[in-house]
mmCIF file of C-alpha atoms (C1' of nucleotides) in Angstrom:
data_model
loop_
_atom_site.group_PDB
_atom_site.id
_atom_site.type_symbol
_atom_site.label_atom_id
_atom_site.label_comp_id
_atom_site.label_asym_id
_atom_site.label_seq_id
_atom_site.Cartn_x
_atom_site.Cartn_y
_atom_site.Cartn_z
ATOM 1 C CA MET A 1280 -160.848 -158.485 14.815
ATOM 2 C CA ILE A 1281 -158.684 -159.142 12.582
ATOM 3 C CA ILE A 1282 -158.237 -156.254 9.436
ATOM 4 C CA GLN A 1283 -156.384 -156.681 6.492
ATOM 5 C CA ASN A 1284 -155.746 -153.627 4.879
ATOM 6 C CA ASP A 1285 -153.361 -151.975 3.566
ATOM 7 C CA TRP A 1286 -154.607 -148.865 3.010
ATOM 8 C CA PHE A 1287 -155.274 -148.878 6.986
ATOM 9 C CA ASP A 1288 -152.333 -147.287 9.331
ATOM 10 C CA ILE A 1289 -153.166 -146.721 13.015
ATOM 11 C CA ARG A 1290 -149.139 -145.626 13.273
ATOM 12 C CA LYS A 1291 -149.620 -143.202 10.727
ATOM 13 C CA ILE A 1292 -152.598 -141.875 11.432
ATOM 14 C CA SER A 1293 -151.758 -141.654 15.037
ATOM 15 C CA GLU A 1294 -149.214 -139.825 14.462
ATOM 16 C CA SER A 1295 -150.366 -137.458 11.497
ATOM 17 C CA GLY A 1296 -152.319 -134.455 14.127
ATOM 18 C CA GLN A 1297 -156.309 -134.883 12.963
ATOM 19 C CA CYS A 1298 -156.592 -136.687 16.315
ATOM 20 C CA PHE A 1299 -155.162 -136.318 19.704
ATOM 21 C CA ARG A 1300 -157.081 -139.281 21.522
ATOM 22 C CA ILE A 1301 -154.966 -142.226 19.802
ATOM 23 C CA VAL A 1302 -151.761 -142.865 21.691
ATOM 24 C CA LYS A 1303 -148.915 -145.009 21.599
ATOM 25 C CA THR A 1304 -148.878 -148.178 24.355
ATOM 26 C CA GLY A 1305 -146.383 -149.992 23.227
ATOM 27 C CA GLU A 1306 -144.467 -151.921 20.102
ATOM 28 C CA ASN A 1307 -147.207 -151.181 17.310
ATOM 29 C CA ARG A 1308 -149.863 -150.804 19.836
ATOM 30 C CA TYR A 1309 -152.354 -148.813 20.223
ATOM 31 C CA ARG A 1310 -154.698 -147.224 22.027
ATOM 32 C CA ALA A 1311 -158.036 -144.593 20.357
ATOM 33 C CA ILE A 1312 -161.153 -143.483 22.454
ATOM 34 C CA HIS A 1313 -163.876 -142.995 21.063
ATOM 35 C CA LEU A 1314 -167.538 -141.522 22.421
ATOM 36 C CA ASP A 1315 -168.208 -144.109 25.295
ATOM 37 C CA LYS A 1316 -165.609 -146.619 24.289
ATOM 38 C CA LEU A 1317 -162.036 -146.839 24.366
ATOM 39 C CA ILE A 1318 -159.955 -150.290 22.238
ATOM 40 C CA GLU A 1319 -156.650 -151.831 21.608
ATOM 41 C CA LEU A 1320 -155.029 -152.173 18.369
ATOM 42 C CA GLU A 1321 -151.823 -153.991 17.247
ATOM 43 C CA ARG A 1322 -150.556 -153.262 13.565
ATOM 44 C CA VAL A 1323 -148.666 -156.902 12.876
ATOM 45 C CA SER A 1324 -147.682 -156.565 9.223
ATOM 46 C CA ASP A 1325 -148.566 -153.685 6.421
ATOM 47 C CA ASP A 1326 -151.702 -155.535 5.694
ATOM 48 C CA THR A 1327 -152.662 -156.507 8.558
ATOM 49 C CA THR A 1328 -154.140 -154.855 12.058
ATOM 50 C CA ILE A 1329 -155.391 -156.718 15.284
ATOM 51 C CA LEU A 1330 -159.093 -154.145 17.114
ATOM 52 C CA ASP A 1331 -159.045 -155.817 20.057
ATOM 53 C CA CYS A 1332 -163.090 -155.769 19.869
ATOM 54 C CA SER A 1333 -166.439 -157.845 19.211
ATOM 55 C CA TYR A 1334 -167.560 -158.392 14.857
ATOM 56 C CA ASP A 1335 -170.385 -156.636 16.525
ATOM 57 C CA GLU A 1336 -169.084 -153.780 17.599
ATOM 58 C CA TYR A 1337 -166.438 -153.509 14.907
ATOM 59 C CA GLU A 1338 -169.601 -153.402 12.385
ATOM 60 C CA GLN A 1339 -171.380 -151.157 14.793
ATOM 61 C CA LEU A 1340 -168.603 -148.468 16.369
ATOM 62 C CA TRP A 1341 -164.924 -149.023 15.276
ATOM 63 C CA LYS A 1342 -165.296 -149.446 11.563
ATOM 64 C CA ASP A 1343 -166.667 -146.362 10.684
ATOM 65 C CA TYR A 1344 -164.746 -144.590 12.974
ATOM 66 C CA PHE A 1345 -161.815 -145.657 11.348
ATOM 67 C CA ASP A 1346 -163.675 -144.779 7.690
ATOM 68 C CA LEU A 1347 -163.260 -148.924 6.443
ATOM 69 C CA ARG A 1348 -166.599 -149.092 5.139
ATOM 70 C CA ASP A 1349 -164.105 -148.772 2.238
ATOM 71 C CA ASN A 1350 -160.948 -147.349 0.435
ATOM 72 C CA TYR A 1351 -162.305 -146.443 -2.461
ATOM 73 C CA VAL A 1352 -161.228 -142.584 -2.102
ATOM 74 C CA TYR A 1353 -158.253 -143.749 -0.487
ATOM 75 C CA GLN A 1354 -157.002 -145.628 -4.440
ATOM 76 C CA GLU A 1355 -158.641 -142.867 -6.524
ATOM 77 C CA PHE A 1356 -156.743 -140.063 -4.780
ATOM 78 C CA LYS A 1357 -153.702 -142.320 -5.136
ATOM 79 C CA ARG A 1358 -154.363 -142.688 -8.739
ATOM 80 C CA LEU A 1359 -154.634 -138.738 -9.305
ATOM 81 C CA ALA A 1360 -151.548 -138.102 -7.063
ATOM 82 C CA ASP A 1361 -149.730 -140.722 -9.579
ATOM 83 C CA GLU A 1362 -151.200 -139.094 -13.111
ATOM 84 C CA TYR A 1363 -150.427 -135.343 -11.238
ATOM 85 C CA VAL A 1364 -148.137 -133.748 -14.030
ATOM 86 C CA GLY A 1365 -147.033 -129.980 -13.156
ATOM 87 C CA ILE A 1366 -145.635 -127.572 -10.450
ATOM 88 C CA GLY A 1367 -144.296 -129.772 -6.965
ATOM 89 C CA GLU A 1368 -144.416 -133.216 -8.659
ATOM 90 C CA ASP A 1369 -142.368 -134.668 -7.026
ATOM 91 C CA TYR A 1370 -143.130 -133.571 -4.143
ATOM 92 C CA ILE A 1371 -146.543 -134.627 -4.143
ATOM 93 C CA LYS A 1372 -145.656 -137.848 -5.152
ATOM 94 C CA LYS A 1373 -143.449 -138.617 -2.719
ATOM 95 C CA SER A 1374 -145.807 -137.376 0.273
ATOM 96 C CA VAL A 1375 -148.732 -139.401 -1.043
ATOM 97 C CA GLU A 1376 -146.618 -142.056 -1.780
ATOM 98 C CA ASN A 1377 -145.196 -141.909 2.043
ATOM 99 C CA SER A 1378 -148.604 -141.246 3.962
ATOM 100 C CA ARG A 1379 -149.784 -144.301 2.462
ATOM 101 C CA GLY A 1380 -152.188 -146.404 5.140
ATOM 102 C CA ILE A 1381 -153.591 -142.393 6.732
ATOM 103 C CA ARG A 1382 -157.615 -142.242 6.820
ATOM 104 C CA ILE A 1383 -159.666 -138.924 7.264
ATOM 105 C CA LEU A 1384 -160.994 -140.642 10.444
ATOM 106 C CA ARG A 1385 -164.982 -139.989 11.256
ATOM 107 C CA GLN A 1386 -164.378 -138.650 14.372
ATOM 108 C CA ASP A 1387 -167.088 -137.115 16.855
ATOM 109 C CA ARG A 1388 -168.174 -133.471 16.109
ATOM 110 C CA TRP A 1389 -168.733 -131.629 19.013
ATOM 111 C CA GLU A 1390 -164.201 -133.270 20.405
ATOM 112 C CA THR A 1391 -163.244 -132.474 16.930
ATOM 113 C CA LEU A 1392 -164.769 -129.259 17.615
ATOM 114 C CA ILE A 1393 -163.275 -127.881 20.703
ATOM 115 C CA SER A 1394 -160.442 -130.150 19.721
ATOM 116 C CA PHE A 1395 -159.150 -127.826 16.925
ATOM 117 C CA ILE A 1396 -160.342 -124.544 19.023
ATOM 118 C CA ILE A 1397 -157.889 -125.686 21.328
ATOM 119 C CA SER A 1398 -155.305 -126.273 18.994
ATOM 120 C CA GLN A 1399 -154.678 -122.354 17.910
ATOM 121 C CA ARG A 1400 -150.815 -121.158 18.724
ATOM 122 C CA ASN A 1401 -149.787 -124.727 20.489
ATOM 123 C CA ASN A 1402 -148.394 -127.573 20.165
ATOM 124 C CA ILE A 1403 -149.674 -130.785 19.142
ATOM 125 C CA PRO A 1404 -148.379 -132.509 22.808
ATOM 126 C CA ARG A 1405 -150.242 -129.468 24.709
ATOM 127 C CA ILE A 1406 -153.035 -130.012 22.436
ATOM 128 C CA ALA A 1407 -153.422 -133.919 23.440
ATOM 129 C CA LYS A 1408 -152.924 -133.135 26.971
ATOM 130 C CA SER A 1409 -155.354 -130.562 27.385
ATOM 131 C CA ILE A 1410 -158.321 -132.668 25.176
ATOM 132 C CA GLU A 1411 -156.922 -135.505 28.749
ATOM 133 C CA SER A 1412 -157.566 -133.056 31.269
ATOM 134 C CA LEU A 1413 -160.979 -131.826 30.370
ATOM 135 C CA ALA A 1414 -161.915 -135.361 29.801
ATOM 136 C CA ASP A 1415 -159.835 -136.498 33.068
ATOM 137 C CA ASN A 1416 -161.593 -133.681 34.897
ATOM 138 C CA ILE A 1417 -165.411 -133.231 33.505
ATOM 139 C CA GLY A 1418 -165.833 -136.645 30.971
ATOM 140 C CA LYS A 1419 -167.405 -139.385 31.872
ATOM 141 C CA CYS A 1420 -165.575 -142.248 33.040
ATOM 142 C CA GLY A 1421 -165.905 -145.716 31.636
ATOM 143 C CA LYS A 1422 -163.980 -149.009 32.422
ATOM 144 C CA HIS A 1423 -162.384 -151.179 29.341
ATOM 145 C CA ASN A 1424 -161.222 -154.771 31.001
ATOM 146 C CA ASN A 1425 -159.259 -153.181 33.698
ATOM 147 C CA ILE A 1426 -158.465 -149.695 31.940
ATOM 148 C CA ASN A 1427 -160.035 -146.522 33.366
ATOM 149 C CA PHE A 1428 -160.376 -143.836 31.051
ATOM 150 C CA PHE A 1429 -162.951 -140.729 30.694
ATOM 151 C CA ALA A 1430 -164.918 -139.755 27.525
ATOM 152 C CA PHE A 1431 -164.730 -136.073 26.172
ATOM 153 C CA PRO A 1432 -167.221 -133.776 28.175
ATOM 154 C CA THR A 1433 -170.605 -132.550 26.481
ATOM 155 C CA CYS A 1434 -171.181 -129.296 25.893
ATOM 156 C CA THR A 1435 -173.593 -129.161 29.287
ATOM 157 C CA SER A 1436 -170.597 -130.988 31.194
ATOM 158 C CA ILE A 1437 -168.378 -127.774 30.543
ATOM 159 C CA ILE A 1438 -171.180 -125.220 31.001
ATOM 160 C CA GLU A 1439 -171.599 -126.163 34.309
ATOM 161 C CA ASN A 1440 -168.195 -126.922 34.909
ATOM 162 C CA ARG A 1441 -167.235 -123.640 33.043
ATOM 163 C CA TYR A 1442 -164.777 -122.620 35.978
ATOM 164 C CA ILE A 1443 -162.714 -125.792 36.209
ATOM 165 C CA VAL A 1444 -162.106 -125.853 32.537
ATOM 166 C CA SER A 1445 -160.924 -122.209 32.473
ATOM 167 C CA ASP A 1446 -158.616 -123.109 35.271
ATOM 168 C CA LEU A 1447 -157.045 -125.750 33.121
ATOM 169 C CA GLY A 1448 -154.917 -123.504 31.201
ATOM 170 C CA LEU A 1449 -156.437 -124.185 28.006
ATOM 171 C CA GLY A 1450 -155.279 -120.190 28.468
ATOM 172 C CA TYR A 1451 -157.140 -117.728 26.451
ATOM 173 C CA ARG A 1452 -158.700 -120.639 24.473
ATOM 174 C CA ASP A 1453 -160.945 -121.367 27.100
ATOM 175 C CA ASN A 1454 -163.686 -118.204 26.176
ATOM 176 C CA TYR A 1455 -163.671 -119.890 22.693
ATOM 177 C CA VAL A 1456 -164.884 -123.810 24.096
ATOM 178 C CA ILE A 1457 -166.754 -122.139 26.858
ATOM 179 C CA SER A 1458 -168.888 -119.742 23.987
ATOM 180 C CA ALA A 1459 -169.133 -122.988 21.613
ATOM 181 C CA ALA A 1460 -170.269 -125.476 23.873
ATOM 182 C CA ASN A 1461 -173.155 -122.433 24.714
ATOM 183 C CA VAL A 1462 -173.744 -121.876 20.911
ATOM 184 C CA VAL A 1463 -173.908 -126.384 21.010
ATOM 185 C CA ALA A 1464 -176.110 -126.471 24.158
ATOM 186 C CA GLN A 1465 -178.726 -123.795 22.262
ATOM 187 C CA CYS A 1466 -179.014 -125.075 18.755
ATOM 188 C CA GLY A 1467 -177.321 -128.618 18.585
ATOM 189 C CA ILE A 1468 -174.280 -130.359 17.212
ATOM 190 C CA ASP A 1469 -176.524 -131.160 13.677
ATOM 191 C CA TYR A 1470 -176.496 -127.096 13.035
ATOM 192 C CA ILE A 1471 -173.112 -126.818 12.886
ATOM 193 C CA ASN A 1472 -173.207 -128.114 9.765
ATOM 194 C CA SER A 1473 -171.149 -126.386 7.276
ATOM 195 C CA PHE A 1474 -168.206 -124.341 6.880
ATOM 196 C CA ASP A 1475 -170.311 -120.957 7.079
ATOM 197 C CA ARG A 1476 -171.674 -122.470 10.439
ATOM 198 C CA VAL A 1477 -168.384 -123.028 12.609
ATOM 199 C CA LYS A 1478 -166.522 -119.809 11.438
ATOM 200 C CA GLN A 1479 -169.477 -117.594 13.069
ATOM 201 C CA LEU A 1480 -168.628 -119.244 16.257
ATOM 202 C CA TYR A 1481 -166.475 -116.972 18.454
ATOM 203 C CA GLY A 1482 -162.506 -118.003 17.998
ATOM 204 C CA VAL A 1483 -163.321 -120.002 14.931
ATOM 205 C CA GLY A 1484 -161.332 -118.755 11.948
ATOM 206 C CA ASP A 1485 -160.472 -120.289 8.483
ATOM 207 C CA LYS A 1486 -158.013 -122.994 9.802
ATOM 208 C CA VAL A 1487 -160.315 -124.282 12.849
ATOM 209 C CA ALA A 1488 -163.598 -124.173 10.302
ATOM 210 C CA ASN A 1489 -161.468 -125.927 7.632
ATOM 211 C CA CYS A 1490 -160.509 -128.625 9.730
ATOM 212 C CA TYR A 1491 -163.792 -128.867 11.415
ATOM 213 C CA CYS A 1492 -165.357 -129.361 7.142
ATOM 214 C CA LEU A 1493 -162.554 -131.681 7.137
ATOM 215 C CA PHE A 1494 -162.099 -134.352 10.664
ATOM 216 C CA GLY A 1495 -165.173 -133.508 11.825
ATOM 217 C CA LEU A 1496 -167.748 -133.118 7.998
ATOM 218 C CA HIS A 1497 -165.248 -135.764 6.892
ATOM 219 C CA GLN A 1498 -165.910 -132.889 3.594
ATOM 220 C CA LEU A 1499 -162.955 -133.851 2.129
ATOM 221 C CA ASP A 1500 -162.380 -131.559 -0.231
ATOM 222 C CA ALA A 1501 -162.088 -128.943 2.769
ATOM 223 C CA PHE A 1502 -157.499 -127.845 2.711
ATOM 224 C CA PRO A 1503 -156.797 -126.503 6.293
ATOM 225 C CA ILE A 1504 -153.861 -124.289 5.643
ATOM 226 C CA ASP A 1505 -152.306 -123.499 8.179
ATOM 227 C CA VAL A 1506 -148.545 -122.403 8.413
ATOM 228 C CA TRP A 1507 -146.492 -126.246 8.381
ATOM 229 C CA VAL A 1508 -149.202 -126.396 4.961
ATOM 230 C CA GLN A 1509 -148.027 -122.842 4.101
ATOM 231 C CA LYS A 1510 -144.832 -122.757 4.079
ATOM 232 C CA ILE A 1511 -145.129 -126.176 1.721
ATOM 233 C CA ILE A 1512 -147.197 -123.629 -0.330
ATOM 234 C CA ASP A 1513 -144.437 -121.252 -1.148
ATOM 235 C CA ARG A 1514 -140.955 -123.111 -1.317
ATOM 236 C CA GLU A 1515 -142.725 -126.375 -3.045
ATOM 237 C CA PHE A 1516 -145.664 -123.982 -5.466
ATOM 238 C CA LYS A 1517 -144.441 -120.972 -5.366
ATOM 239 C CA GLY A 1518 -146.966 -119.734 -3.805
ATOM 240 C CA SER A 1519 -149.312 -120.877 -5.401
ATOM 241 C CA THR A 1520 -152.431 -123.416 -4.723
ATOM 242 C CA GLU A 1521 -153.302 -123.409 -8.582
ATOM 243 C CA PHE A 1522 -152.582 -127.675 -7.515
ATOM 244 C CA LEU A 1523 -155.440 -128.144 -6.160
ATOM 245 C CA ASN A 1524 -157.351 -127.788 -8.982
ATOM 246 C CA HIS A 1525 -156.459 -131.579 -10.044
ATOM 247 C CA PHE A 1526 -157.504 -132.938 -6.475
ATOM 248 C CA LYS A 1527 -161.233 -132.205 -6.651
ATOM 249 C CA GLY A 1528 -163.189 -133.869 -3.928
ATOM 250 C CA TYR A 1529 -160.020 -135.106 -2.577
ATOM 251 C CA GLU A 1530 -157.673 -131.720 -0.869
ATOM 252 C CA GLY A 1531 -158.032 -132.800 2.209
ATOM 253 C CA LEU A 1532 -156.636 -136.074 1.730
ATOM 254 C CA LEU A 1533 -153.659 -134.136 0.040
ATOM 255 C CA GLN A 1534 -153.383 -132.108 3.235
ATOM 256 C CA GLN A 1535 -152.981 -134.403 5.357
ATOM 257 C CA CYS A 1536 -150.286 -136.274 2.889
ATOM 258 C CA MET A 1537 -148.793 -132.863 2.448
ATOM 259 C CA PHE A 1538 -149.081 -132.267 6.660
ATOM 260 C CA TYR A 1539 -147.639 -135.811 7.745
ATOM 261 C CA HIS A 1540 -144.503 -135.742 5.223
ATOM 262 C CA GLU A 1541 -143.249 -131.998 5.741
ATOM 263 C CA ARG A 1542 -143.257 -133.212 9.716
ATOM 264 C CA LYS A 1543 -141.871 -136.000 9.301
ATOM 265 C CA LEU A 1544 -138.534 -135.446 6.632
ATOM 266 C CA SER A 1545 -139.001 -132.501 9.481
ATOM 267 C CA GLY A 1546 -137.964 -134.574 12.022
ATOM 268 C CA LYS A 1547 -141.242 -133.130 14.516
ATOM 269 C CA LEU A 1548 -143.226 -135.967 13.315
ATOM 270 C CA VAL A 1549 -145.106 -136.394 17.044
ATOM 271 C CA THR A 1550 -145.727 -140.006 18.844
ATOM 272 C CA LEU A 1551 -148.910 -139.088 21.545
ATOM 273 C CA THR A 1552 -147.910 -142.004 24.308
ATOM 274 C CA ALA A 1553 -150.268 -142.950 27.095
ATOM 275 C CA ASN A 1554 -150.379 -141.091 30.203
ATOM 276 C "C1'" DC B 355 -133.970 -114.838 29.072
ATOM 277 C "C1'" DT B 356 -136.344 -115.578 24.573
ATOM 278 C "C1'" DC B 357 -138.575 -118.155 20.908
ATOM 279 C "C1'" DC B 358 -142.367 -121.093 19.754
ATOM 280 C "C1'" DA B 359 -146.310 -123.564 19.001
ATOM 281 C "C1'" DG B 360 -152.375 -126.973 13.249
ATOM 282 C "C1'" DG B 361 -154.704 -119.078 14.962
ATOM 283 C "C1'" DC B 362 -157.938 -115.890 15.445
ATOM 284 C "C1'" DC B 363 -159.780 -111.115 17.475
ATOM 285 C "C1'" DC B 364 -159.538 -106.569 17.097
ATOM 286 C "C1'" DC B 365 -157.669 -102.486 15.045
ATOM 287 C "C1'" DG B 366 -156.331 -98.571 11.406
ATOM 288 C "C1'" DA B 367 -155.309 -97.250 7.236
ATOM 289 C "C1'" DT C 1408 -159.848 -106.018 2.593
ATOM 290 C "C1'" DC C 1409 -155.545 -105.804 3.863
ATOM 291 C "C1'" DG C 1410 -151.238 -105.827 7.994
ATOM 292 C "C1'" DG C 1411 -150.096 -105.779 12.532
ATOM 293 C "C1'" DG C 1412 -149.939 -106.193 17.495
ATOM 294 C "C1'" DG C 1413 -151.469 -108.631 21.084
ATOM 295 C "C1'" DC C 1414 -153.047 -112.641 23.484
ATOM 296 C "C1'" DA C 1415 -151.984 -117.507 28.306
ATOM 297 C "C1'" DT C 1416 -149.091 -121.620 28.704
ATOM 298 C "C1'" DG C 1417 -145.105 -124.305 28.811
ATOM 299 C "C1'" DG C 1418 -141.737 -125.986 26.981
ATOM 300 C "C1'" DA C 1419 -136.730 -125.967 24.564
#
DNA sequence: CTCCAGGCCCCGA
DNA sequence: TCGGGGCATGGA
């Protein structure tokens, strides 16, 4: 499949910190794992990305995963940013422009939940490593062409293999992961359908709950505040989040732009690579 | 050695 | 409700 869309930048998406299983495999080449599928992508120009899959598989799976049904929210958000007048104006406009092509993926809820539980007080390479470790040890094996890969483990697998999970170097987060697995095995992931529900989980606070809403539930108004975003709020907006009122419904898009932009500026953008 | 990483729990005021 | 200590682990 050839995707012609200059609002889609797989490199920026993979470096934006929203997902941990999209890795760089070569120059302009990326690999993504979603559910029990693997796909390889190549960004051949600013507006063209090749997805190595059939039309049917694209329509059935990857179109939704990469949120490629339309560009409406991204264009609308950009328009809001262009119109913004007020404190931090320059920072907002630069971060949004610099982040063009970032989309909010429609990731698997369960994987998103566990990924961001693991993310707390952790760094991105090690988060990715922990997730790979979970998949490699207790996930289901799949095969794509001649590549072996492992799907993210189910809640049942985590419960059944909880002693293995506790030995994967997750630190104190292993109890949070196992606890969440128990709740989801009992109630189903559909039960975790709101900020309040997800926050009830042991080890989930405001930040992780907001990440779950934004990246797992695709609630684009969620605005996770981590140490980076807090730093931006303090420095560029004098500690006030009043600027969010201009971005009603799209706060999460702005959060991603700021997070990406800030890390890029500080030279701490992380490029995940295979193995 | 210390410091830090997309925080959260728990405790005491 | 707010602030601070403690928390597992590994890399810099």
